[in-house]
Coordinates of C-alpha atoms in Angstrom, one line a residue:
Chain B
X1 CA 0.0 0.0 0.0
X2 CA 1.3 3.4 -1.0
X3 CA 2.3 5.4 2.0
X4 CA -0.2 7.9 2.9
X5 CA 1.5 11.1 3.2
X6 CA -1.6 13.1 4.2
X7 CA -3.7 11.8 6.8
X8 CA -7.2 13.0 7.2
X9 CA -8.9 13.0 10.7
X10 CA -12.3 14.3 11.7
X11 CA -12.2 17.1 14.2
X12 CA -14.9 19.4 15.5
X13 CA -16.4 21.1 12.6
X14 CA -14.2 19.8 9.9
X15 CA -11.0 17.8 9.0
X16 CA -7.6 17.8 10.3
X17 CA -5.2 17.4 7.5
X18 CA -2.0 15.9 8.9
X19 CA 0.8 16.6 6.3
X20 CA 3.8 14.4 6.4
X21 CA 7.1 16.2 6.1
X22 CA 8.3 14.1 3.2
X23 CA 5.9 16.0 0.9
X24 CA 7.6 18.9 -0.7
X25 CA 5.7 22.1 -1.0
X26 CA 5.5 21.9 -4.7
X27 CA 3.6 18.8 -4.8
X28 CA 1.4 19.8 -1.8
X29 CA -1.6 21.1 -3.7
X30 CA -1.7 17.9 -5.8
X31 CA -1.4 15.7 -2.7
X32 CA -4.0 17.4 -0.8
X33 CA -6.4 17.4 -3.8
X34 CA -5.8 13.6 -4.2
X35 CA -6.4 13.0 -0.6
X36 CA -9.6 15.0 -0.4
X37 CA -11.1 14.1 -3.6
X38 CA -12.9 10.9 -2.4
X39 CA -14.5 12.9 0.3
X40 CA -15.5 15.9 -1.8
X41 CA -19.0 15.7 -0.7
X42 CA -18.1 15.7 3.0
X43 CA -15.6 18.5 2.6
X44 CA -18.0 20.8 1.0
X45 CA -18.7 23.6 3.6
X46 CA -16.4 22.2 6.1
X47 CA -13.3 23.8 8.0
X48 CA -9.9 22.4 7.1
X49 CA -7.2 22.4 9.6
X50 CA -3.7 22.1 8.5
X51 CA -1.2 20.3 10.9
X52 CA 2.2 19.9 9.4
X53 CA 5.9 20.4 10.1
X54 CA 5.9 23.7 8.1
X55 CA 4.4 26.9 9.0
X56 CA 0.7 26.0 9.3
X57 CA -0.3 29.6 8.7
X58 CA 1.6 30.0 5.6
X59 CA 0.4 26.8 4.2
X60 CA -3.2 27.6 5.2
X61 CA -3.2 30.8 3.5
X62 CA -1.9 29.2 0.3
X63 CA -4.2 26.3 0.3
X64 CA -7.3 28.2 1.0
X65 CA -8.1 29.7 -2.5
X66 CA -7.2 26.5 -4.0
X67 CA -9.4 24.4 -1.8
X68 CA -12.2 26.9 -1.9
X69 CA -12.2 26.7 -5.7
X70 CA -12.1 23.0 -5.8
X71 CA -14.2 21.8 -3.0
X72 CA -16.0 24.8 -1.6
X73 CA -14.5 24.5 1.8
X74 CA -15.6 27.1 4.5
X75 CA -12.1 27.9 5.7
X76 CA -8.5 26.7 5.9
X77 CA -6.8 27.2 9.2
X78 CA -3.7 26.0 11.0
X79 CA -4.6 23.2 13.4
X80 CA -4.0 24.0 17.1
X81 CA -3.6 21.0 19.6
X82 CA -5.0 21.6 23.2
X83 CA -1.6 22.2 24.5
X84 CA -0.8 24.7 21.9
X85 CA -4.0 26.4 22.5
X86 CA -3.4 26.6 26.2
X87 CA 0.1 27.8 25.7
X88 CA -1.0 30.5 23.4
X89 CA -3.7 31.4 26.0
X90 CA -1.1 31.7 28.7
X91 CA 1.1 33.8 26.5
X92 CA -2.1 36.0 25.9
X93 CA -2.9 36.1 29.6
X94 CA 0.6 37.2 30.6
X95 CA 0.6 40.2 28.2
X96 CA -3.0 40.9 29.0
X97 CA -2.4 40.9 32.7
X98 CA 0.6 43.4 32.4
X99 CA -1.1 45.6 29.9
X100 CA -4.7 45.8 30.6
X101 CA -5.2 45.3 34.4
X102 CA -6.2 42.6 37.0
X103 CA -10.1 42.6 36.9
X104 CA -10.3 38.8 37.1
X105 CA -7.4 38.4 39.7
X106 CA -8.3 38.1 43.3
X107 CA -6.4 37.7 46.6
X108 CA -7.8 36.4 49.7
X109 CA -6.8 39.5 52.1
X110 CA -8.4 40.4 55.3
X111 CA -8.1 44.1 55.6
X112 CA -8.5 45.7 58.9
X113 CA -8.1 49.0 60.7
X114 CA -7.5 50.1 64.2
X115 CA -5.4 49.2 67.1
X116 CA -5.1 45.5 68.2
X117 CA -4.8 45.6 71.9
X118 CA -3.3 43.3 74.5
X119 CA -5.1 40.0 74.9
X120 CA -6.9 40.3 71.5
X121 CA -6.3 37.8 68.7
X122 CA -6.9 38.4 65.1
X123 CA -7.0 35.1 63.0
X124 CA -6.9 35.5 59.0
X125 CA -7.3 32.4 56.7
X126 CA -4.9 34.0 54.2
X127 CA -3.2 37.2 54.1
X128 CA -3.8 40.0 56.8
X129 CA -3.2 43.7 56.2
X130 CA -3.6 45.9 59.3
X131 CA -3.8 49.7 59.2
X132 CA -2.9 50.4 62.7
X133 CA -0.8 49.3 65.5
X134 CA -0.4 46.1 67.5
X135 CA 0.1 46.4 71.1
X136 CA 2.4 44.2 73.0
X137 CA 0.4 41.3 74.3
X138 CA -1.6 41.1 71.1
X139 CA -1.5 38.1 68.9
X140 CA -2.0 38.1 65.0
X141 CA -2.3 35.0 63.1
X142 CA -2.5 34.6 59.3
X143 CA -2.5 31.7 56.9
X144 CA -0.4 33.8 54.4
X145 CA 1.3 37.2 54.8
X146 CA 1.2 39.7 57.6
X147 CA 1.5 43.3 56.6
X148 CA 1.3 46.0 59.3
X149 CA 1.0 49.7 58.2
X150 CA 1.9 50.7 61.8
X151 CA 3.8 49.5 64.7
X152 CA 4.1 46.0 65.5
X153 CA 4.8 45.3 69.2
X154 CA 2.9 42.0 69.7
X155 CA 3.3 38.5 68.3
X156 CA 2.9 37.8 64.6
X157 CA 2.4 34.4 63.4
X158 CA 2.3 33.9 59.5
X159 CA 2.2 31.1 57.1
X160 CA -0.2 28.8 59.0
X161 CA 0.0 26.1 58.0
X162 CA 2.9 24.8 56.0
X163 CA 3.5 28.0 54.0
X164 CA 7.2 28.8 53.9
X165 CA 6.7 31.7 51.5
X166 CA 4.9 34.0 53.8
X167 CA 6.4 37.3 55.1
X168 CA 5.8 39.5 58.0
X169 CA 6.2 43.3 57.2
X170 CA 5.7 46.4 59.5
X171 CA 6.5 49.8 59.1
X172 CA 7.6 50.0 62.8
X173 CA 9.0 46.4 63.2
X174 CA 9.5 45.6 66.8
X175 CA 7.7 42.4 67.6
X176 CA 8.0 40.5 70.9
X177 CA 7.8 37.2 68.9
X178 CA 7.3 36.1 65.1
X179 CA 6.7 33.0 63.6
X180 CA 6.6 32.0 59.9
X181 CA 5.3 28.3 59.3
X182 CA 6.9 26.6 62.3
X183 CA 10.1 28.6 62.6
X184 CA 9.9 31.0 65.6
X185 CA 11.8 34.0 66.2
X186 CA 12.4 35.9 69.5
X187 CA 12.2 39.7 69.4
X188 CA 15.3 41.5 70.5
X189 CA 15.9 44.7 72.5
X190 CA 13.4 47.4 71.9
X191 CA 15.0 49.7 69.4
X192 CA 14.4 53.4 69.8
X193 CA 14.1 54.3 66.1
X194 CA 11.3 52.8 64.0
X195 CA 12.5 50.9 61.0
X196 CA 10.4 49.3 58.2
X197 CA 11.5 45.7 58.0
X198 CA 10.3 42.5 56.5
X199 CA 10.8 39.0 58.0
X200 CA 10.9 35.9 55.7
X201 CA 12.4 32.4 55.5
X202 CA 15.6 32.3 53.4
X203 CA 16.9 29.3 51.2
X204 CA 18.2 27.7 54.2
X205 CA 14.9 27.8 56.0
X206 CA 16.1 30.4 58.5
X207 CA 14.3 33.5 59.6
X208 CA 15.9 36.6 58.0
X209 CA 14.8 40.2 58.7
X210 CA 15.8 43.0 56.5
X211 CA 15.3 46.6 56.1
X212 CA 12.6 46.7 53.5
X213 CA 13.7 49.7 51.6
X214 CA 17.2 48.6 51.4
X215 CA 16.5 45.1 50.3
X216 CA 13.2 43.3 50.0
X217 CA 12.8 39.9 48.8
X218 CA 10.3 40.5 46.0
X219 CA 12.5 43.2 44.2
X220 CA 13.9 40.4 42.0
X221 CA 10.6 39.4 40.4
X222 CA 10.5 40.3 36.9
X223 CA 6.8 41.1 36.6
X224 CA 3.9 41.5 39.0
X225 CA 2.2 38.4 40.1
X226 CA -0.9 37.6 42.2
X227 CA -0.1 36.3 45.6
Chain G
X1 CA -28.9 62.5 102.6
X2 CA -29.4 63.7 98.9
X3 CA -32.3 66.0 98.5
X4 CA -33.9 65.4 95.2
X5 CA -35.2 62.1 94.5
X6 CA -37.0 62.2 91.0
X7 CA -38.7 58.9 90.8
X8 CA -37.9 57.3 87.4
X9 CA -35.7 60.2 86.5
X10 CA -32.0 58.7 87.0
X11 CA -29.7 61.7 87.5
X12 CA -26.6 60.0 88.5
X13 CA -23.5 59.3 86.5
X14 CA -21.8 56.0 87.2
X15 CA -18.0 56.1 86.7
X16 CA -15.9 52.9 87.1
X17 CA -12.2 53.4 88.0
X18 CA -10.3 50.3 86.9
X19 CA -6.8 49.5 85.9
X20 CA -6.3 45.7 85.3
X21 CA -3.1 45.6 87.3
X22 CA -3.3 45.9 91.1
X23 CA -1.5 48.6 93.1
X24 CA -1.4 51.4 90.7
X25 CA -3.7 53.6 92.9
X26 CA -7.4 53.0 91.8
X27 CA -8.5 53.2 95.6
X28 CA -6.4 56.2 96.4
X29 CA -7.8 57.8 93.0
X30 CA -11.4 57.0 93.8
X31 CA -11.2 58.4 97.2
X32 CA -9.3 61.5 96.2
X33 CA -11.7 62.1 93.1
X34 CA -14.7 61.5 95.3
X35 CA -13.6 64.0 97.8
X36 CA -12.7 66.7 95.2
X37 CA -16.0 66.1 93.4
X38 CA -17.9 66.6 96.6
X39 CA -15.9 69.5 97.4
X40 CA -17.1 71.1 94.1
X41 CA -20.6 70.8 95.4
X42 CA -22.0 67.5 94.1
X43 CA -23.2 64.5 96.0
X44 CA -20.9 61.6 95.5
X45 CA -21.2 58.1 96.5
X46 CA -17.9 56.0 96.4
X47 CA -18.5 52.2 96.1
X48 CA -15.8 49.8 97.1
X49 CA -16.2 46.6 94.8
X50 CA -13.2 44.8 96.1
X51 CA -15.2 42.4 98.1
X52 CA -13.4 40.2 100.5
X53 CA -10.3 42.6 100.4
X54 CA -11.8 45.8 101.0
X55 CA -9.6 49.1 101.7
X56 CA -11.5 52.0 100.5
X57 CA -13.1 52.4 103.9
X58 CA -9.6 52.5 105.5
X59 CA -8.1 54.9 102.9
X60 CA -11.1 57.2 103.7
X61 CA -10.8 56.8 107.6
X62 CA -14.3 55.4 107.8
X63 CA -13.7 51.8 108.8
X64 CA -15.1 52.0 112.3
X65 CA -18.6 53.3 111.2
X66 CA -19.4 50.3 108.8
X67 CA -22.6 48.6 109.5
X68 CA -24.0 47.6 106.2
X69 CA -22.1 47.0 102.9
X70 CA -22.6 46.7 99.2
X71 CA -23.5 43.1 99.4
X72 CA -26.4 43.8 101.8
X73 CA -27.5 46.5 99.6
X74 CA -27.4 44.5 96.4
X75 CA -29.2 41.6 98.1
X76 CA -32.0 43.9 99.4
X77 CA -31.1 43.5 103.0
X78 CA -30.9 47.2 103.6
X79 CA -31.6 50.7 102.0
X80 CA -29.2 52.9 100.3
X81 CA -29.6 55.4 103.3
X82 CA -28.4 52.6 105.7
X83 CA -25.5 51.4 103.5
X84 CA -24.0 54.7 102.6
X85 CA -21.7 56.2 105.3
X86 CA -21.8 60.0 105.3
X87 CA -18.3 61.5 105.6
X88 CA -18.6 64.2 108.2
X89 CA -15.6 66.1 106.8
X90 CA -16.8 66.8 103.3
X91 CA -20.4 67.7 102.7
X92 CA -21.9 65.3 99.9
X93 CA -19.5 62.6 100.2
X94 CA -20.7 59.1 101.1
X95 CA -19.0 55.7 101.1
X96 CA -20.6 52.4 100.4
X97 CA -18.3 49.9 101.6
X98 CA -17.3 46.4 100.6
X99 CA -18.0 43.3 102.5
X100 CA -14.9 41.8 104.1
X101 CA -16.3 38.2 104.9
X102 CA -17.7 37.5 101.3
X103 CA -15.9 37.2 98.1
X104 CA -16.4 38.5 94.7
X105 CA -18.7 35.8 93.5
X106 CA -21.2 36.8 96.1
X107 CA -22.6 39.2 93.7
X108 CA -23.6 38.9 89.9
X109 CA -24.1 41.4 87.3
X110 CA -27.8 41.5 87.7
X111 CA -27.3 42.5 91.4
X112 CA -25.1 45.2 90.4
X113 CA -27.4 46.6 87.8
X114 CA -30.0 46.8 90.4
X115 CA -27.5 48.7 92.8
X116 CA -26.3 51.1 90.4
X117 CA -29.9 52.0 89.4
X118 CA -30.8 52.6 93.1
X119 CA -27.7 54.7 93.5
X120 CA -28.3 56.8 90.3
X121 CA -31.6 58.0 91.9
X122 CA -29.9 59.3 95.0
X123 CA -26.3 60.8 94.0
X124 CA -25.0 63.0 91.3
X125 CA -21.8 60.9 90.8
X126 CA -21.2 57.2 91.7
X127 CA -17.6 56.3 91.6
X128 CA -16.9 52.5 91.6
X129 CA -13.7 51.3 92.8
X130 CA -13.0 48.3 90.7
X131 CA -10.9 45.5 91.9
X132 CA -7.8 44.3 90.1
X133 CA -8.2 41.5 87.5
X134 CA -10.7 40.7 84.8
X135 CA -12.9 38.1 86.5
X136 CA -16.1 38.5 88.3
X137 CA -15.0 41.5 90.4
X138 CA -14.5 43.4 87.1
X139 CA -17.5 42.2 85.5
X140 CA -19.6 43.4 88.5
X141 CA -17.9 46.7 88.5
X142 CA -18.6 47.7 84.9
X143 CA -22.1 46.6 84.9
X144 CA -24.2 49.8 84.9
X145 CA -21.2 52.1 84.4
X146 CA -21.7 55.1 82.1
X147 CA -17.9 56.0 81.8
X148 CA -14.7 54.6 82.8
X149 CA -11.4 55.9 84.0
X150 CA -8.3 53.7 83.7
X151 CA -5.5 54.4 86.1
X152 CA -2.2 53.3 84.9
X153 CA 1.4 53.8 86.2
X154 CA 4.3 54.4 83.7
X155 CA 5.4 50.8 84.0
X156 CA 5.5 48.2 81.2
X157 CA 3.5 45.7 83.1
X158 CA 0.8 48.2 84.0
X159 CA 0.6 49.5 80.5
X160 CA 0.1 45.8 79.3
X161 CA -2.7 45.2 81.7
X162 CA -4.4 48.4 81.1
X163 CA -4.4 47.7 77.4
X164 CA -6.3 44.6 78.1
X165 CA -8.9 46.4 80.2
X166 CA -9.3 49.1 77.6
X167 CA -10.2 46.4 75.0
X168 CA -12.7 44.7 77.3
X169 CA -14.2 48.3 78.1
X170 CA -14.5 49.1 74.5
X171 CA -16.1 45.7 74.0
X172 CA -19.0 46.9 76.4
X173 CA -19.2 50.2 74.4
X174 CA -17.7 52.1 77.3
X175 CA -15.0 54.8 76.3
X176 CA -12.4 54.7 78.8
X177 CA -10.3 58.0 80.0
X178 CA -6.7 57.8 81.2
X179 CA -4.9 58.9 84.4
X180 CA -1.2 58.2 84.5
X181 CA -0.3 57.9 88.1
X182 CA 2.8 57.9 90.2
X183 CA 5.1 59.7 87.6
X184 CA 8.6 60.3 88.9
X185 CA 10.0 63.1 86.7
X186 CA 13.7 62.5 87.7
X187 CA 13.4 58.7 86.6
X188 CA 11.9 59.8 83.4
X189 CA 14.6 62.2 82.7
X190 CA 17.3 59.4 83.4
X191 CA 15.3 57.0 81.1
X192 CA 14.5 54.6 83.9
X193 CA 10.8 55.3 83.6
X194 CA 8.5 55.5 80.7
X195 CA 7.3 59.0 80.0
X196 CA 3.6 59.6 80.1
X197 CA 3.6 60.1 76.3
X198 CA 4.9 56.5 75.9
X199 CA 2.0 55.3 77.8
X200 CA -0.5 57.4 76.0
X201 CA 0.8 56.3 72.6
X202 CA 0.3 52.6 73.4
X203 CA -3.0 52.9 75.1
X204 CA -4.3 55.7 72.7
X205 CA -7.2 57.0 74.8
X206 CA -8.1 60.4 76.0
X207 CA -6.0 61.6 78.8
X208 CA -7.6 63.3 81.8
X209 CA -4.8 63.8 84.1
X210 CA -1.3 63.1 85.0
X211 CA -0.4 62.5 88.9
X212 CA 3.0 62.8 90.1
X213 CA 4.6 60.6 92.6
X214 CA 3.8 62.1 96.1
X215 CA 5.0 60.6 99.4
X216 CA 2.3 62.4 101.2
X217 CA -0.2 60.4 99.5
X218 CA 0.9 57.4 101.4
X219 CA 0.8 59.4 104.6
X220 CA -2.8 60.6 103.8
X221 CA -4.1 57.0 103.0
X222 CA -2.5 55.7 106.2
X223 CA -4.2 58.3 108.3
X224 CA -7.4 58.1 106.5
X225 CA -7.3 61.8 105.2
X226 CA -7.7 63.1 101.7
X227 CA -4.7 64.2 99.8
X228 CA -6.9 66.9 97.9
X229 CA -7.2 68.7 101.3
X230 CA -3.4 69.4 101.2
X231 CA -3.2 72.3 99.0
X232 CA 0.7 72.1 98.7
X233 CA 0.6 68.6 97.3
X234 CA 1.1 68.2 93.7
X235 CA -1.0 65.0 93.5
X236 CA -3.7 66.6 95.6
X237 CA -3.8 69.6 92.9
X238 CA -3.7 67.1 90.0
X239 CA -6.9 65.3 91.5
X240 CA -8.6 68.5 91.9
X241 CA -7.9 69.5 88.4
X242 CA -9.0 66.0 87.1
X243 CA -12.3 66.3 89.0
X244 CA -13.0 69.6 87.3
X245 CA -12.3 68.1 84.1
X246 CA -14.6 65.3 84.9
X247 CA -17.5 67.8 85.8
X248 CA -17.1 69.2 82.4
X249 CA -14.6 72.1 82.6
X250 CA -12.7 71.8 79.4
X251 CA -10.6 74.9 79.9
X252 CA -8.0 73.3 82.4
X253 CA -5.0 72.1 80.5
X254 CA -3.3 69.0 81.6
X255 CA -0.3 69.9 83.7
X256 CA 2.9 67.9 82.6
X257 CA 5.4 67.1 85.3
X258 CA 8.4 69.2 85.6
X259 CA 10.8 67.5 83.5
X260 CA 13.8 70.0 83.8
X261 CA 16.9 69.1 85.5
X262 CA 17.0 70.1 89.0
X263 CA 20.3 71.3 90.4
X264 CA 21.7 70.3 93.6
X265 CA 20.8 73.5 95.5
X266 CA 17.2 73.3 94.5
X267 CA 17.1 69.6 95.5
X268 CA 18.4 70.6 99.1
X269 CA 15.8 73.4 99.1
X270 CA 12.9 71.2 98.4
X271 CA 14.1 68.7 101.1
X272 CA 14.2 71.5 103.5
X273 CA 10.6 72.3 102.6
X274 CA 11.6 75.6 100.9
X275 CA 9.4 76.5 97.9
X276 CA 11.0 76.8 94.4

């Protein structure tokens, strides 16, 4: 049996033409005609998808007038496998996010305002942002990050449970105790000046606290991402 | 006894004096403010809620005249007239003492609600001396309170407890006001003591007074007299000013303690009793 260099498969609303690389471009039209001719009654009004080793878009454009003339096909397009479709989609999403905005992106953040007093406990399932101060003796717990736009004097426990990526940030970072996942850090002597610092777990799994403006662990990320 | 009893019209204001931590000066503050407000012409009942560990009566020098106490009043065993001891030195000042043999679980919040309602009919101001802690004693004391005064010394542990109490008061929709007590200016200058500003920053509530440490307060409480009667005492003057502010006078500024460096001669002079 002669080797079939063009395979025809039914797909969706038409046919997928799998074109083997042994076919030269010159012979393409002839081979395609030969393959589709027995099915001419089915091909009429159908969409043809080209799946080849060559540039599918180019071939599609070349074949379209020929196939429309001979078989009255509806369209000739390059074939996109599911993976390719998804990859293209991701590519489009990334450019869309950076360019157009984040309407469909959401983060699970509990945003509260006010002073958290001694003996009070705030428990957020994911991230926690506080516009206010946290007094000594207060306890704040979050499944994700803790961001305090104020003074942190109390105890902050982030990354509950099993989240090593969480961070604890405060404009005036002077906690009595912090914890990220299961790593606990004890607060040092009370500093006189306030310093915006961020606490995170480094590559070795140790708690590291850096001056946020000098060096923050997110400054190396190339593009914005939802957290 | 108080003159106008207007049936259902409750004229009195109930102010609870609390702190969380013990020993910061609640009882002294209650007695002093009671005396100061009465001296300004109002009828005042000071109520000791430290049941089982009563000391407001001792501080006021009225311990020998106790017949009935607040538990008797709450459980209906006596009238307000019988429980309230009139202080013969200051017109308008009355004490309702605590019971020494019971404990704080002898009363519940319903009993206290009834008591405060009765007292509001008889007096202009009812000052409740709250015991230390956050358990039943505290719960009983804040029942029926219209306002609260939190007494705090400039010490880290006192601030921590005061903060807790403030949270609990806010949860009951009572807005507390702050008195910072026993300030030692020299220690603040040396950096050994928190300044009242540090206390104010953490607690973040309205300040109504600053009271300096004054040894004469200890003498006054031991002899059952009022520091507000001593016109030279800084603490006494502070309490008088606080009383005026509580009565609504908004014109008196808060007097900050003297944080300037005292030279050795002025120190000797003040030891000898010479005025600055």
